[in-house]
Amino acid sequence: MRNLLIVLSGPSGVGKGTIVKQLMSRGRYCLSVSCTTRSPRVGEEDGRDYFFITTEKFLKMIDEGGFLEYSNHFGNYYGTPKAFVESRLLSHDVILEIEVDGALKVKAAHPEALLIMILPPDKERLRARLKGRGAESDEKIEERISRMDYEVSRSGEYDYTVINDDLTAAVSEIENIIKSKKEQI
Ligand code: ADP
Ligand code: 5GP
């Protein structure tokens, strides 16, 4: 059985990080650690949550072909380090937690990748989760919410859409999707 490249996307605040944490606790997956030029949030650690790098270093990695994909999102660069993912895929199913444009670039380069879009039950609940997380200003929260319509508009290009209403149900739905895809490859 080959290992799977699993790509999770969804609006900021929908619960991707929370879902990934639960999936990772199963011990079966490897999580790709992206590079970003944004500043770390309280509690985030370099090398665990992201590789926090300068714009100069990011641009150099682009030139060197070091990214599987990258995009500029909310004024910062985010990218998936190619060598990291390729080496982990040799032994594990690898999860990428990335936004839509990057995810569709991964699908174009790796058609066998499994793309799952995670959406909230509605915008109000998304707003409440972003406010509850307390990491961004109201202005940044509205910027992130307004991006949701774009993400929904591209969700038809994903293999599956999962609504994160009840967390446990969403995690088990994702695990079932992964299991059935692995049985096909
Ligand atoms: P993302 O990684 O998509 O930006 P997070 O995982 O940081 O989102 O989740 C944003 C907030 O929503 C967190 O405070 C998290 O605890 C909460 N949350 C996640 N899933 C649910 C859920 N199913 N129901 C209620 N709150 C949730
Ligand atoms: P945040 O700043 O909230 O951590 O992430 C903002 C957005 O960037 C999220 O939608 C997240 O999925 C996305 N993201 C994180 N890493 C990558 C990456 O390597 N590539 C792309 N394209 N998007 C990423």
Short mmCIF file of C-alpha atoms in Angstrom, two decimals, residues 19-174:
data_model
loop_
_atom_site.label_atom_id
_atom_site.label_comp_id
_atom_site.label_asym_id
_atom_site.label_seq_id
_atom_site.Cartn_x
_atom_site.Cartn_y
_atom_site.Cartn_z
CA ILE A 19 -8.52 18.56 13.75
CA VAL A 20 -4.89 17.98 12.75
CA LYS A 21 -3.90 17.72 16.42
CA GLN A 22 -6.49 14.97 16.91
CA LEU A 23 -5.42 13.14 13.75
CA MET A 24 -1.77 13.36 14.85
CA SER A 25 -2.59 11.87 18.24
CA ARG A 26 -3.44 8.63 16.40
CA GLY A 27 0.30 8.33 15.63
CA ARG A 28 -0.23 7.21 12.04
CA TYR A 29 0.49 10.42 10.18
CA CYS A 30 3.32 12.82 9.61
CA LEU A 31 2.50 16.52 9.48
CA SER A 32 4.30 18.69 6.97
CA VAL A 33 5.79 21.76 8.65
CA SER A 34 5.46 24.76 6.33
CA CYS A 35 7.74 27.75 6.03
CA THR A 36 6.20 31.15 6.61
CA THR A 37 7.30 34.77 6.78
CA ARG A 38 4.57 35.67 9.31
CA SER A 39 5.46 36.21 12.96
CA PRO A 40 4.87 33.40 15.45
CA ARG A 41 1.69 33.60 17.57
CA VAL A 42 1.90 33.15 21.31
CA GLY A 43 2.61 29.49 22.00
CA GLU A 44 3.85 28.69 18.48
CA GLU A 45 7.25 27.08 18.16
CA ASP A 46 9.75 27.29 15.31
CA GLY A 47 10.14 23.89 13.63
CA ARG A 48 6.95 22.51 15.19
CA ASP A 49 4.18 24.87 14.02
CA TYR A 50 6.09 26.47 11.16
CA PHE A 51 9.62 27.22 10.12
CA PHE A 52 9.51 30.98 10.70
CA ILE A 53 11.88 32.45 8.14
CA THR A 54 12.68 35.86 6.65
CA THR A 55 11.25 37.01 3.31
CA GLU A 56 14.80 37.01 1.96
CA LYS A 57 15.30 33.35 2.85
CA PHE A 58 11.83 32.48 1.51
CA LEU A 59 12.58 34.11 -1.86
CA LYS A 60 15.90 32.26 -2.01
CA MET A 61 14.11 28.94 -1.42
CA ILE A 62 11.66 29.78 -4.25
CA ASP A 63 14.63 30.39 -6.59
CA GLU A 64 16.19 27.10 -5.57
CA GLY A 65 12.96 25.17 -6.29
CA GLY A 66 12.67 24.26 -2.62
CA PHE A 67 8.85 24.40 -2.44
CA LEU A 68 6.26 21.87 -3.53
CA GLU A 69 3.97 24.90 -3.63
CA TYR A 70 3.84 28.33 -2.05
CA SER A 71 1.50 31.28 -1.93
CA ASN A 72 1.20 34.75 -0.52
CA HIS A 73 -1.70 34.87 1.88
CA PHE A 74 -2.81 37.76 4.13
CA GLY A 75 0.43 39.57 3.20
CA ASN A 76 2.79 36.76 4.17
CA TYR A 77 4.42 33.93 2.29
CA TYR A 78 3.58 30.32 3.14
CA GLY A 79 5.21 27.33 1.45
CA THR A 80 5.50 23.56 1.67
CA PRO A 81 9.15 22.43 1.77
CA LYS A 82 9.56 19.85 -0.99
CA ALA A 83 12.41 17.78 0.47
CA PHE A 84 10.68 17.51 3.86
CA VAL A 85 7.46 16.13 2.34
CA GLU A 86 9.14 13.78 -0.11
CA SER A 87 11.32 12.22 2.57
CA ARG A 88 8.41 11.76 5.01
CA LEU A 89 6.22 10.18 2.29
CA LEU A 90 8.67 7.28 2.08
CA SER A 91 7.50 6.06 5.49
CA HIS A 92 4.19 7.79 6.36
CA ASP A 93 0.96 9.29 5.11
CA VAL A 94 1.71 13.00 5.10
CA ILE A 95 -0.79 15.72 6.02
CA LEU A 96 -0.50 19.21 4.53
CA GLU A 97 -2.62 21.93 6.13
CA ILE A 98 -2.57 24.62 3.46
CA GLU A 99 -4.86 27.16 1.79
CA VAL A 100 -6.80 26.62 -1.42
CA ASP A 101 -4.45 28.03 -4.07
CA GLY A 102 -1.53 25.99 -2.74
CA ALA A 103 -3.68 22.89 -2.39
CA LEU A 104 -4.78 23.05 -6.01
CA LYS A 105 -1.13 23.43 -7.10
CA VAL A 106 -0.33 20.25 -5.14
CA LYS A 107 -3.24 18.44 -6.86
CA ALA A 108 -1.96 19.55 -10.28
CA ALA A 109 1.53 18.17 -9.51
CA HIS A 110 0.28 15.10 -7.59
CA PRO A 111 -3.15 14.05 -8.94
CA GLU A 112 -3.19 11.12 -6.50
CA ALA A 113 -3.23 13.53 -3.51
CA LEU A 114 -6.41 13.48 -1.40
CA LEU A 115 -7.90 16.98 -1.04
CA ILE A 116 -10.33 17.58 1.82
CA MET A 117 -12.04 20.94 2.36
CA ILE A 118 -13.17 21.68 5.92
CA LEU A 119 -16.00 24.20 6.26
CA PRO A 120 -17.83 25.67 9.27
CA PRO A 121 -21.59 25.14 9.76
CA ASP A 122 -22.03 28.89 9.03
CA LYS A 123 -20.16 32.22 9.01
CA GLU A 124 -21.33 33.23 12.48
CA ARG A 125 -19.77 30.16 14.01
CA LEU A 126 -16.56 30.86 12.09
CA ARG A 127 -16.52 34.41 13.50
CA ALA A 128 -17.12 33.10 17.03
CA ARG A 129 -14.24 30.61 16.71
CA LEU A 130 -11.84 33.26 15.43
CA LYS A 131 -12.82 35.61 18.26
CA GLY A 132 -12.56 32.78 20.77
CA ARG A 133 -9.04 31.97 19.58
CA GLY A 134 -8.14 35.58 20.42
CA ALA A 135 -5.13 35.68 18.12
CA GLU A 136 -6.18 38.42 15.66
CA SER A 137 -7.63 41.93 15.71
CA ASP A 138 -11.28 42.42 14.62
CA GLU A 139 -10.02 43.79 11.29
CA LYS A 140 -7.88 40.71 10.64
CA ILE A 141 -10.79 38.48 11.66
CA GLU A 142 -13.10 40.12 9.09
CA GLU A 143 -10.35 39.76 6.43
CA ARG A 144 -10.14 36.03 7.21
CA ILE A 145 -13.95 35.62 7.17
CA SER A 146 -14.29 37.38 3.82
CA ARG A 147 -11.87 34.82 2.35
CA MET A 148 -14.39 32.07 3.19
CA ASP A 149 -16.54 32.76 0.10
CA TYR A 150 -13.52 32.16 -2.12
CA GLU A 151 -12.70 28.91 -0.33
CA VAL A 152 -16.30 27.71 -0.67
CA SER A 153 -16.23 28.63 -4.38
CA ARG A 154 -13.22 26.34 -4.96
CA SER A 155 -14.46 23.47 -2.79
CA GLY A 156 -15.93 21.72 -5.86
CA GLU A 157 -12.33 21.06 -6.98
CA TYR A 158 -11.66 19.13 -3.77
CA ASP A 159 -12.24 15.40 -3.43
CA TYR A 160 -14.35 15.83 -0.28
CA THR A 161 -15.94 18.54 1.87
CA VAL A 162 -16.34 17.98 5.63
CA ILE A 163 -18.37 20.31 7.88
CA ASN A 164 -16.67 20.85 11.23
CA ASP A 165 -19.71 21.19 13.47
CA ASP A 166 -19.13 18.46 16.04
CA LEU A 167 -15.35 18.04 16.29
CA THR A 168 -15.33 14.31 17.03
CA ALA A 169 -17.69 13.61 14.12
CA ALA A 170 -15.56 15.70 11.73
CA VAL A 171 -12.36 13.90 12.76
CA SER A 172 -13.90 10.47 12.32
CA GLU A 173 -15.38 11.45 8.93
CA ILE A 174 -11.90 12.50 7.78
#
